[in-house]
Amino acid sequence: MLFLASCLLLPGVAPWLVCTAALAPPFNFFLFASDKLVFYLYPTRMAKGAPGDFQNAGRQMLYMMLKMLLLFGGLALVGVSAVPGAAMYRSALVAVIPAAVVLIAECLALVPLLIYAFDRFDPSVDTPA
């Protein structure tokens, strides 16, 4: 309802809103897949540590840095693929088609990586006996 109201109230940005809605499912998949990939490769607990627990803080910083590098790298490729169409043709559709192709290709590339990481993930290693 809010989407339709936004398109009706702002007809100038309606094509961009429609293209954004079309990119939302692959973007959502990319976010969750990259988060799970980093977790399966580098499992950490999001537990509270002691106030001076620098080892836990460093582990959390490394985990977040890996996630952000993966996200920014993938989304930079998507953004670079959308810039020529947006700059040359001033059309939302011309800009979004290459961005959608790159984003879907990244999502498809993440699936085998997730399968590999999940197969080697063993939670019994980190649990106390």
Short mmCIF file of C-alpha atoms in Angstrom, two decimals:
data_model
loop_
_atom_site.label_atom_id
_atom_site.label_comp_id
_atom_site.label_asym_id
_atom_site.label_seq_id
_atom_site.Cartn_x
_atom_site.Cartn_y
_atom_site.Cartn_z
CA MET A 1 0.00 0.00 0.00
CA LEU A 2 2.79 2.38 0.89
CA PHE A 3 4.59 1.46 -2.33
CA LEU A 4 1.55 2.26 -4.46
CA ALA A 5 0.94 5.51 -2.60
CA SER A 6 4.56 6.52 -3.10
CA CYS A 7 4.34 5.79 -6.82
CA LEU A 8 1.13 7.81 -7.15
CA LEU A 9 2.33 10.75 -5.07
CA LEU A 10 5.78 10.91 -6.66
CA PRO A 11 5.33 10.04 -10.34
CA GLY A 12 8.80 11.33 -11.19
CA VAL A 13 10.52 8.67 -9.12
CA ALA A 14 8.01 5.88 -9.75
CA PRO A 15 10.25 4.09 -12.29
CA TRP A 16 13.10 4.08 -9.78
CA LEU A 17 10.78 2.73 -7.08
CA VAL A 18 9.60 -0.07 -9.36
CA CYS A 19 13.19 -0.97 -10.25
CA THR A 20 14.16 -0.90 -6.59
CA ALA A 21 11.31 -3.26 -5.78
CA ALA A 22 12.48 -5.59 -8.54
CA LEU A 23 16.01 -5.65 -7.11
CA ALA A 24 14.87 -6.25 -3.53
CA PRO A 25 14.65 -10.10 -3.60
CA PRO A 26 18.13 -10.71 -5.08
CA PHE A 27 19.57 -8.04 -2.79
CA ASN A 28 17.96 -9.73 0.20
CA PHE A 29 19.39 -13.09 -0.89
CA PHE A 30 22.84 -11.52 -1.30
CA LEU A 31 22.72 -10.04 2.22
CA PHE A 32 21.72 -13.29 3.91
CA ALA A 33 24.02 -15.47 1.80
CA SER A 34 27.07 -13.32 2.49
CA ASP A 35 26.28 -13.28 6.21
CA LYS A 36 25.90 -17.07 6.33
CA LEU A 37 29.02 -17.62 4.22
CA VAL A 38 31.18 -15.62 6.60
CA PHE A 39 29.60 -17.35 9.59
CA TYR A 40 30.17 -20.85 8.18
CA LEU A 41 33.78 -20.05 7.31
CA TYR A 42 34.53 -18.19 10.54
CA PRO A 43 32.03 -19.24 13.25
CA THR A 44 31.95 -16.95 16.26
CA ARG A 45 29.60 -16.56 19.16
CA MET A 46 27.93 -13.22 19.61
CA ALA A 47 28.26 -13.55 23.36
CA LYS A 48 29.12 -10.90 25.86
CA GLY A 49 32.64 -10.93 27.07
CA ALA A 50 34.31 -9.50 30.09
CA PRO A 51 35.01 -5.75 30.04
CA GLY A 52 38.67 -6.32 29.17
CA ASP A 53 38.14 -9.21 26.77
CA PHE A 54 40.10 -7.91 23.80
CA GLN A 55 40.27 -11.32 22.16
CA ASN A 56 36.48 -11.47 21.84
CA ALA A 57 36.33 -7.86 20.67
CA GLY A 58 38.98 -8.53 18.03
CA ARG A 59 37.17 -11.65 16.86
CA GLN A 60 33.93 -9.67 16.49
CA MET A 61 35.71 -6.89 14.61
CA LEU A 62 37.29 -9.38 12.22
CA TYR A 63 33.92 -11.05 11.65
CA MET A 64 32.20 -7.75 10.87
CA MET A 65 35.08 -6.59 8.68
CA LEU A 66 34.87 -9.77 6.59
CA LYS A 67 31.12 -9.30 6.17
CA MET A 68 31.49 -5.66 5.17
CA LEU A 69 34.29 -6.39 2.69
CA LEU A 70 32.17 -9.05 1.02
CA LEU A 71 29.10 -6.80 0.93
CA PHE A 72 30.88 -3.68 -0.28
CA GLY A 73 32.83 -5.60 -2.90
CA GLY A 74 29.72 -7.22 -4.32
CA LEU A 75 27.61 -4.09 -4.19
CA ALA A 76 30.41 -2.01 -5.74
CA LEU A 77 30.29 -4.29 -8.79
CA VAL A 78 26.51 -3.85 -8.95
CA GLY A 79 26.83 -0.07 -8.67
CA VAL A 80 29.54 0.14 -11.32
CA SER A 81 27.40 -1.87 -13.72
CA ALA A 82 24.45 0.52 -13.21
CA VAL A 83 26.33 3.79 -13.64
CA PRO A 84 26.77 3.84 -17.45
CA GLY A 85 23.08 3.27 -18.14
CA ALA A 86 21.99 5.87 -15.61
CA ALA A 87 24.51 8.45 -16.84
CA MET A 88 24.07 8.01 -20.58
CA TYR A 89 20.37 7.31 -20.97
CA ARG A 90 18.84 8.82 -17.81
CA SER A 91 16.55 5.80 -17.65
CA ALA A 92 15.91 3.66 -14.62
CA LEU A 93 15.32 0.53 -16.66
CA VAL A 94 18.54 0.87 -18.65
CA ALA A 95 20.46 1.31 -15.38
CA VAL A 96 18.77 -1.50 -13.49
CA ILE A 97 18.98 -4.27 -16.07
CA PRO A 98 22.80 -4.64 -15.94
CA ALA A 99 22.73 -4.16 -12.16
CA ALA A 100 20.14 -6.93 -11.81
CA VAL A 101 22.17 -9.26 -14.04
CA VAL A 102 25.32 -8.68 -11.99
CA LEU A 103 23.46 -9.04 -8.68
CA ILE A 104 21.80 -12.29 -9.75
CA ALA A 105 25.15 -13.61 -11.03
CA GLU A 106 26.70 -12.84 -7.64
CA CYS A 107 23.84 -14.63 -5.89
CA LEU A 108 24.30 -17.66 -8.12
CA ALA A 109 28.04 -17.62 -7.43
CA LEU A 110 27.40 -17.59 -3.68
CA VAL A 111 25.33 -20.78 -3.74
CA PRO A 112 28.23 -23.22 -4.39
CA LEU A 113 30.37 -21.34 -1.88
CA LEU A 114 27.61 -21.71 0.71
CA ILE A 115 27.31 -25.42 -0.03
CA TYR A 116 31.06 -25.90 0.41
CA ALA A 117 31.16 -23.83 3.61
CA PHE A 118 28.13 -25.60 5.08
CA ASP A 119 29.61 -29.03 4.33
CA ARG A 120 32.81 -28.22 6.20
CA PHE A 121 31.00 -26.46 9.08
CA ASP A 122 30.96 -28.68 12.17
CA PRO A 123 29.32 -27.17 15.26
CA SER A 124 30.44 -30.08 17.44
CA VAL A 125 34.00 -28.72 17.36
CA ASP A 126 33.04 -25.57 19.30
CA THR A 127 30.75 -27.15 21.88
CA PRO A 128 32.14 -28.19 25.24
CA ALA A 129 32.17 -31.91 25.96
#
